[in-house]
XYZ file of C-alpha atoms in Angstrom:
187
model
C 4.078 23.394 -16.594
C 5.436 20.946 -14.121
C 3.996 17.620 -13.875
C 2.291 17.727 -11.019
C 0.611 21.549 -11.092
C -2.517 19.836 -11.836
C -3.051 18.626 -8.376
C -2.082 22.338 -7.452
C -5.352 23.052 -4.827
C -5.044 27.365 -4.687
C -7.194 27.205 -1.004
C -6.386 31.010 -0.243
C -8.029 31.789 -3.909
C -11.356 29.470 -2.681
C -13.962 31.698 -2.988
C -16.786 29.046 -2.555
C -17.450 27.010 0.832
C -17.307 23.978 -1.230
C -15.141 23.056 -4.331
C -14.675 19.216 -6.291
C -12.109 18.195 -8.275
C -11.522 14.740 -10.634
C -8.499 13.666 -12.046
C -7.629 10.017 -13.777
C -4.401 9.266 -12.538
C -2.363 6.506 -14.814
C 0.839 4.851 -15.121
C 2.510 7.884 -16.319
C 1.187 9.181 -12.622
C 3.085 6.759 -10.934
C 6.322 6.665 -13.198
C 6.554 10.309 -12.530
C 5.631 9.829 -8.760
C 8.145 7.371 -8.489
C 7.230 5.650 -5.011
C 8.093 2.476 -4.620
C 4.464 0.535 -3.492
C 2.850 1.196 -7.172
C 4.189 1.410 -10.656
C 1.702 1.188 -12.679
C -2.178 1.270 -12.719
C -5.298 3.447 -13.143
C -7.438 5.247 -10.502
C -10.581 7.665 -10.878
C -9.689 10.014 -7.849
C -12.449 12.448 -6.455
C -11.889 15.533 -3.888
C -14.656 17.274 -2.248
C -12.888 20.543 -0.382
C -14.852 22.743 2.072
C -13.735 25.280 3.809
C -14.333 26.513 7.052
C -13.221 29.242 9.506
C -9.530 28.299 9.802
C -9.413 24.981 8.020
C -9.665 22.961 4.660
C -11.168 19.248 4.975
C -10.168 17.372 1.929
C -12.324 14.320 1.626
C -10.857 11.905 -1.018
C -12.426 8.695 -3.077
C -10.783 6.462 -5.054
C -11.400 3.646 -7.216
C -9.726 1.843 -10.127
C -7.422 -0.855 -10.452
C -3.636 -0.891 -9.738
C -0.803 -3.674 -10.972
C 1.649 -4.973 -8.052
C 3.710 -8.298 -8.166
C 1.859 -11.252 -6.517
C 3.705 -12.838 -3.908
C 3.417 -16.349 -3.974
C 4.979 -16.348 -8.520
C 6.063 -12.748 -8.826
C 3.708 -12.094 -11.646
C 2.179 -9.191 -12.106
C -1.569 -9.006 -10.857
C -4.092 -6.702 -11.043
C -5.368 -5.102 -7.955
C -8.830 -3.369 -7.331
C -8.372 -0.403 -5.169
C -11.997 1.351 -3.718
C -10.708 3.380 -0.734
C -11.370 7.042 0.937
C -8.816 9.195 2.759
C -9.222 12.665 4.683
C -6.942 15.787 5.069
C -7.139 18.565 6.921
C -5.548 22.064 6.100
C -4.536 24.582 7.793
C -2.830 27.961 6.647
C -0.170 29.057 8.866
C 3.315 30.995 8.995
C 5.425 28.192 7.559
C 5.223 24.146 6.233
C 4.711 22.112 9.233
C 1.848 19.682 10.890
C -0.113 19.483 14.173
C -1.175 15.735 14.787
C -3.663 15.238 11.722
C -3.349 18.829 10.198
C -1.358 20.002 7.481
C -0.201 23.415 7.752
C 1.272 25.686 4.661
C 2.280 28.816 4.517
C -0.536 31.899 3.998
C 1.645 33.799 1.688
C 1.738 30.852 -0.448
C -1.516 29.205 0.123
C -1.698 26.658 -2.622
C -1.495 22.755 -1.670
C -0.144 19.649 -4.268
C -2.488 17.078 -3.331
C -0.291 14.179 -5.731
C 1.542 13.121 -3.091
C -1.200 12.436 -0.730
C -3.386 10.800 -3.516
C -0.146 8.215 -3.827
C 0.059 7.350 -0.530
C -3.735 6.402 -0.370
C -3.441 4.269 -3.287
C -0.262 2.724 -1.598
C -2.037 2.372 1.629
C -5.215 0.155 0.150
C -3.135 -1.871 -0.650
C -3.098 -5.117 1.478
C -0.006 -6.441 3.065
C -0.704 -9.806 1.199
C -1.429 -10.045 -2.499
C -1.666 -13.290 -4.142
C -3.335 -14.425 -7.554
C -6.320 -16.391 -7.041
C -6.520 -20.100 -6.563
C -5.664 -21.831 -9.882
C -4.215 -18.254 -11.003
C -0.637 -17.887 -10.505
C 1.897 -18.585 -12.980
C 2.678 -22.468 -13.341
C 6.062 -22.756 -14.077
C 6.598 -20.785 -10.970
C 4.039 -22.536 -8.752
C 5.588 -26.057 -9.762
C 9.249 -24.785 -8.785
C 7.687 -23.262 -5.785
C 6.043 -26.716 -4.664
C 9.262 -28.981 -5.130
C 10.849 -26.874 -2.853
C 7.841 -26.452 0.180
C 6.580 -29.335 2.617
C 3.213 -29.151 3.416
C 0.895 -31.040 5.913
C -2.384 -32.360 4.473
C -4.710 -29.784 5.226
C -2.848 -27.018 3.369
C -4.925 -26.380 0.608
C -2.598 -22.847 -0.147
C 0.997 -22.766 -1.378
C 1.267 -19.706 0.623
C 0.334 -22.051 3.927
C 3.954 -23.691 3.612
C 4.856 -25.323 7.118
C 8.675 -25.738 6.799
C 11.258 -25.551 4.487
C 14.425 -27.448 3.133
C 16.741 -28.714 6.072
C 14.227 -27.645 9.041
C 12.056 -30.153 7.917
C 14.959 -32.834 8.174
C 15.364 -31.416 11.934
C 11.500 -31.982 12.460
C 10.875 -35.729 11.265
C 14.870 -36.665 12.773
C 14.868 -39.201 15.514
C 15.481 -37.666 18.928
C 19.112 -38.606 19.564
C 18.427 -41.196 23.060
C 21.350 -39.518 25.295
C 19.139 -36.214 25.036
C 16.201 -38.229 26.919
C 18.830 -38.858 29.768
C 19.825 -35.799 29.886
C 16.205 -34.461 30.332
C 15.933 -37.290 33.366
C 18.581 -35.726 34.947
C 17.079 -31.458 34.549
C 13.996 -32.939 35.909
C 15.477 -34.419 39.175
């Protein structure tokens, strides 16, 4: 058995309109996956397939809790994922897609949803993930802060105006032969 012939979906062998499947998927999931967004974490995944005429809708719901590196101290951090996804089948001479719709072949007529559960984990995933305030690894966060200039309002690390020598450009003196040279552009 390979190891990913649970999420094997046999839609040619449907016999009901309507069919639901559950699977836990865990960090052995996404060792084996091996994508690069999500290495480890835990997800309750539901499907809900019904069939029509000449096409499968796959409606997908997922909730649990994945780990990705925060940003701001590169600790790991847990992230809550609650997220839906659809998918649309089609059976047809040969692998392929039309827009939206997946097509696989008739003769064959079985679908590996493990993929497609991945990439909806990866894609609930915001672009940004930080600890919360007061959370992030100290030793980091003090490192982080000798190095960052900040104007008074920033409250965030994250919010970091400049850094190292383009701050020393920013508070320099304008050089007074640049002024003259303006005077003379503006003439």
């Amino acid at each position: 058995m390979g190891k990913f012939d649970s999420y094997k979906i046999d839609l040619r062998g449907m016999r009901e309109v309507n069919a639901s499947y559950d699977w836990n998927i865990d960090n052995e999931f996404f060792a084996h996956i091996d994508g690069p967004e999500v290495q480890k974490g835990k997800v309750q995944v539901s499907l809900d397939v019904h069939r029509s005429v000449d096409t499968y809708e796959m409606s997908f719901v997922l909730d649990g809790v994945v780990v990705v590196t925060c940003d701001r101290c590169l600790d790991e951090m847990d992230l809550d994922i609650h997220t839906t996804g659809q998918l649309q089948v089609k059976l047809g001479a040969d692998y392929g897609d039309e827009g939206d719709v997946v097509i696989i072949p008739e003769a064959e007529g079985v679908i590996n949803v493990a993929w497609y559960i991945y990439e909806f984990v990866a894609l609930a995933i915001p672009m940004k993930h930080v600890h919360a305030p007061g959370k992030c690894n100290k030793e980091m966060s003090g490192k982080l802060s000798k190095h960052l200039l900040r104007s008074s309002d920033d409250e965030d690390l994250g919010e970091a105006i400049t850094f190292g020598d383009e701050a020393d450009e920013a508070e320099a003196p304008v050089d007074p032969r640049w002024e003259g040279l303006k005077k003379i552009i503006n003439n």
